Amino acid sequence: MSTEDKNEIFGHPPGLFLLFFTEMWERFSYYGMRALLVLFLVSQVADGGWAWSRQDSLNLYALYTGLVYLTPILGGLIADKLLGYRMAVVLGALLMTLGHASMALETAATFYTGLGLLIVGNGLFKPNISSIVGQLYTDRQEKKDGAYTIFYMGINSGAFLGILLCGYTGEKVGWSYGFGLAGIFMGLGMIMFYLGAKLFGEIGKRANAASKIAQQAAEDTPTNVVTDRLIVIGILSFFTIFFWMAFEQAGGSMTIFAKDYTARILSGGYATAFFWSNTALTVIPLAIVTFVLAKLIRATFHRIPGSNISIAISFVIVWGIALWMLNKEFNMKAYVVSFDVPVAAENAADGAAPAMKTVERTIQWDMPLEAEQTIYLLDREAKGGDGKLKVITAEEADKFDGELIGKVLREKQNETEVPASWFGILNSFFIITFAPLLSRIWESPLNPSAPVKFGLGLVLLGLGFGVLALGSMGIEREAKTASISMWWLIFAYLLHTLGELCVSPVGLSYVSKLAPAKLVGLMFGIWFIATAVANYLAGWTGGYIDPISEKYGLTVFFLIYTLIPILSGLIIWGLTPKIKKMMHGID
């Protein structure tokens, strides 16, 4: 066995796993912040939010996610022509770290400045780290699909942990803590990559990029072949617009569906089952990724000790936060409280003080409360006591107008509330679960062609929205809230994830295979431009959830996202023979 073979991890070079963890922390920061963005904007001022309307929040979400995927074309050009891929990744990571820190300050100026830094930083980071993955396999093209699927597992490990931990911290502790946590891990990822870059040798350096371009020019690939392959990248990029336009409802309309239309209060055996399921969902993926980290450290500690120490520190922190979250949930209790609220204004006499009525509600709190104890409550959603309630101190109550003074009646045994942001982890959990299986399939004789994979991914995505359309049939028009079983949402996320695994990592691999060396960064930029268009369309169309559901019902809203991907999938299947011919032997 050669020295290279001894250093390989799961049949791949250690450099892939350094990129795996770097991308993992970048996606931790991106998805962690994204999980909070809409929830922060729509939350009431008393709850630390900005009390924006759903449509305005989703419009900002659309603009942000669209620009995040638009700037990579510039980042790819800058890396190709000026910085090289490595330096572009480091600079992008630094800008994103500063962006998250800026958002954590929560003033209007720092909030928008932070979004701007994240947009620019992502443009430098995203296409160029993907380009480095492809360069690791210049002489092993048959391994690329599997390598990108493993890399994609890293992407979603970060997304999983970011949504879980940043989402929980933001909702339960404070928005600024959630935004700040995202920045901490982005910074640690940047340090890890910078200190570990020697694993890549000359790969990713500006001089190496120039030599690769010259080498490919010398090979003199016929112009018509290059042109055909670039057209294939364009075709695949075009169809990803329809995929991501629907898929990215996860951060917009599906988040609102989870928040307002899904039964998230669990009691009795269901509450117990959720606690242990959530524990497994947290601990098992984190343990798997920690095992991969241990393999990387074992293979590379003698070469990149500083990088290994940096990532080890990040895992100590993330384990600490995960265990803190689980302990907090373990101690969470439900209490029945009573308090007075005004009777509806139309029932009060003109000019008279509104009559009051006593209501009973259930609250969640992780500190012990005693029967008959007087407490102060914050009406987090400004719904007259019908929305989320938070226990606050007397000192905190002085800062708010309209706080409620309640009395604890009794403890309610074994009840818990599932955070709305929790559902976002399902996508990443399913990817961590199924990515290794699909990676093996893509490396086997059963590996289908790129257009077949794309069509399958689109159809699976559409079927996921079909599940939500079916589950929404019982919701009345104009309803602002409902209590639909969470199983509809869980099954939809499963189908969406399987579809994503057929499109996204495969697309990254084929851009790397089909693009000539001198255009790799640019072609990744174009790929992400398609994603930018899709993300903007996702937020813009998702903003119509209220008008469409009020006029036609939520079922019609989700049926739109059912039909568009399925029709797109059928079209690309029909184009498969032509696309395969234009790929000129690239499998």
Short mmCIF file of N, CA and C in Angstrom, two decimals, residues 12 16 130-151 439 442-443 505-506 508-515 520 524 587:
data_model
loop_
_atom_site.label_atom_id
_atom_site.label_comp_id
_atom_site.label_asym_id
_atom_site.label_seq_id
_atom_site.Cartn_x
_atom_site.Cartn_y
_atom_site.Cartn_z
N HIS A 12 -10.70 8.43 -0.03
CA HIS A 12 -10.55 9.78 -0.59
C HIS A 12 -9.39 10.50 0.10
N LEU A 16 -10.01 16.42 0.90
CA LEU A 16 -11.47 16.48 0.74
C LEU A 16 -12.14 16.73 2.08
N SER A 130 -15.78 24.89 -3.96
CA SER A 130 -16.27 23.81 -4.82
C SER A 130 -15.27 23.50 -5.93
N SER A 131 -14.60 24.53 -6.44
CA SER A 131 -13.59 24.32 -7.49
C SER A 131 -12.41 23.51 -6.96
N ILE A 132 -12.00 23.76 -5.73
CA ILE A 132 -10.87 23.03 -5.15
C ILE A 132 -11.20 21.54 -5.02
N VAL A 133 -12.44 21.24 -4.66
CA VAL A 133 -12.85 19.83 -4.59
C VAL A 133 -12.60 19.14 -5.92
N GLY A 134 -13.03 19.77 -7.01
CA GLY A 134 -12.85 19.17 -8.33
C GLY A 134 -11.39 18.98 -8.69
N GLN A 135 -10.52 19.93 -8.29
CA GLN A 135 -9.10 19.84 -8.63
C GLN A 135 -8.39 18.70 -7.91
N LEU A 136 -8.95 18.24 -6.81
CA LEU A 136 -8.37 17.10 -6.10
C LEU A 136 -8.48 15.81 -6.92
N TYR A 137 -9.39 15.80 -7.91
CA TYR A 137 -9.69 14.58 -8.64
C TYR A 137 -9.41 14.71 -10.13
N THR A 138 -8.41 15.51 -10.48
CA THR A 138 -8.07 15.71 -11.89
C THR A 138 -7.78 14.39 -12.60
N ASP A 139 -7.10 13.48 -11.89
CA ASP A 139 -6.73 12.20 -12.49
C ASP A 139 -7.62 11.05 -12.03
N ARG A 140 -8.72 11.37 -11.34
CA ARG A 140 -9.61 10.31 -10.83
C ARG A 140 -11.06 10.74 -11.06
N GLN A 141 -11.39 10.97 -12.33
CA GLN A 141 -12.70 11.52 -12.67
C GLN A 141 -13.85 10.63 -12.18
N GLU A 142 -13.60 9.31 -12.15
CA GLU A 142 -14.66 8.39 -11.75
C GLU A 142 -15.05 8.54 -10.28
N LYS A 143 -14.22 9.22 -9.50
CA LYS A 143 -14.50 9.40 -8.07
C LYS A 143 -15.22 10.71 -7.77
N LYS A 144 -15.39 11.55 -8.79
CA LYS A 144 -15.89 12.91 -8.53
C LYS A 144 -17.31 12.93 -7.98
N ASP A 145 -18.22 12.16 -8.57
CA ASP A 145 -19.61 12.18 -8.09
C ASP A 145 -19.66 11.78 -6.62
N GLY A 146 -18.93 10.72 -6.27
CA GLY A 146 -18.90 10.30 -4.88
C GLY A 146 -18.26 11.33 -3.97
N ALA A 147 -17.17 11.98 -4.47
CA ALA A 147 -16.49 13.00 -3.68
C ALA A 147 -17.41 14.18 -3.40
N TYR A 148 -18.13 14.63 -4.42
CA TYR A 148 -19.03 15.77 -4.22
C TYR A 148 -20.21 15.40 -3.33
N THR A 149 -20.62 14.14 -3.34
CA THR A 149 -21.70 13.72 -2.44
C THR A 149 -21.21 13.73 -0.99
N ILE A 150 -19.95 13.28 -0.76
CA ILE A 150 -19.37 13.36 0.58
C ILE A 150 -19.23 14.83 0.99
N PHE A 151 -18.73 15.66 0.09
CA PHE A 151 -18.61 17.09 0.35
C PHE A 151 -19.98 17.67 0.69
N SER A 439 -23.85 8.00 -2.50
CA SER A 439 -22.46 8.12 -2.95
C SER A 439 -21.97 6.79 -3.51
N TRP A 442 -23.63 6.19 -6.93
CA TRP A 442 -23.05 7.02 -7.99
C TRP A 442 -21.70 6.47 -8.45
N GLU A 443 -21.03 5.67 -7.60
CA GLU A 443 -19.74 5.09 -7.97
C GLU A 443 -19.88 3.66 -8.51
N PRO A 505 -25.42 17.92 -5.31
CA PRO A 505 -24.03 17.46 -5.37
C PRO A 505 -23.66 16.95 -6.76
N VAL A 506 -24.63 16.35 -7.45
CA VAL A 506 -24.39 15.85 -8.80
C VAL A 506 -24.11 17.02 -9.75
N LEU A 508 -22.82 19.98 -8.96
CA LEU A 508 -21.47 20.48 -8.69
C LEU A 508 -20.42 19.62 -9.37
N SER A 509 -20.60 18.31 -9.31
CA SER A 509 -19.65 17.39 -9.91
C SER A 509 -19.58 17.58 -11.43
N TYR A 510 -20.74 17.71 -12.07
CA TYR A 510 -20.75 17.81 -13.53
C TYR A 510 -20.24 19.16 -14.02
N VAL A 511 -20.43 20.23 -13.26
CA VAL A 511 -19.81 21.51 -13.63
C VAL A 511 -18.30 21.34 -13.65
N SER A 512 -17.77 20.68 -12.62
CA SER A 512 -16.33 20.45 -12.54
C SER A 512 -15.83 19.57 -13.69
N LYS A 513 -16.62 18.57 -14.08
CA LYS A 513 -16.20 17.66 -15.16
C LYS A 513 -16.29 18.31 -16.54
N LEU A 514 -17.34 19.09 -16.77
CA LEU A 514 -17.63 19.59 -18.11
C LEU A 514 -16.91 20.88 -18.46
N ALA A 515 -16.58 21.70 -17.46
CA ALA A 515 -16.00 23.02 -17.73
C ALA A 515 -14.50 22.89 -18.03
N VAL A 520 -13.45 27.16 -15.01
CA VAL A 520 -14.10 26.44 -13.92
C VAL A 520 -14.75 27.40 -12.93
N PHE A 524 -18.81 27.74 -12.24
CA PHE A 524 -19.45 27.60 -10.93
C PHE A 524 -20.22 28.87 -10.60
N ASP A 587 -19.28 10.98 -18.20
CA ASP A 587 -20.32 10.21 -17.51
C ASP A 587 -20.64 10.84 -16.17
#
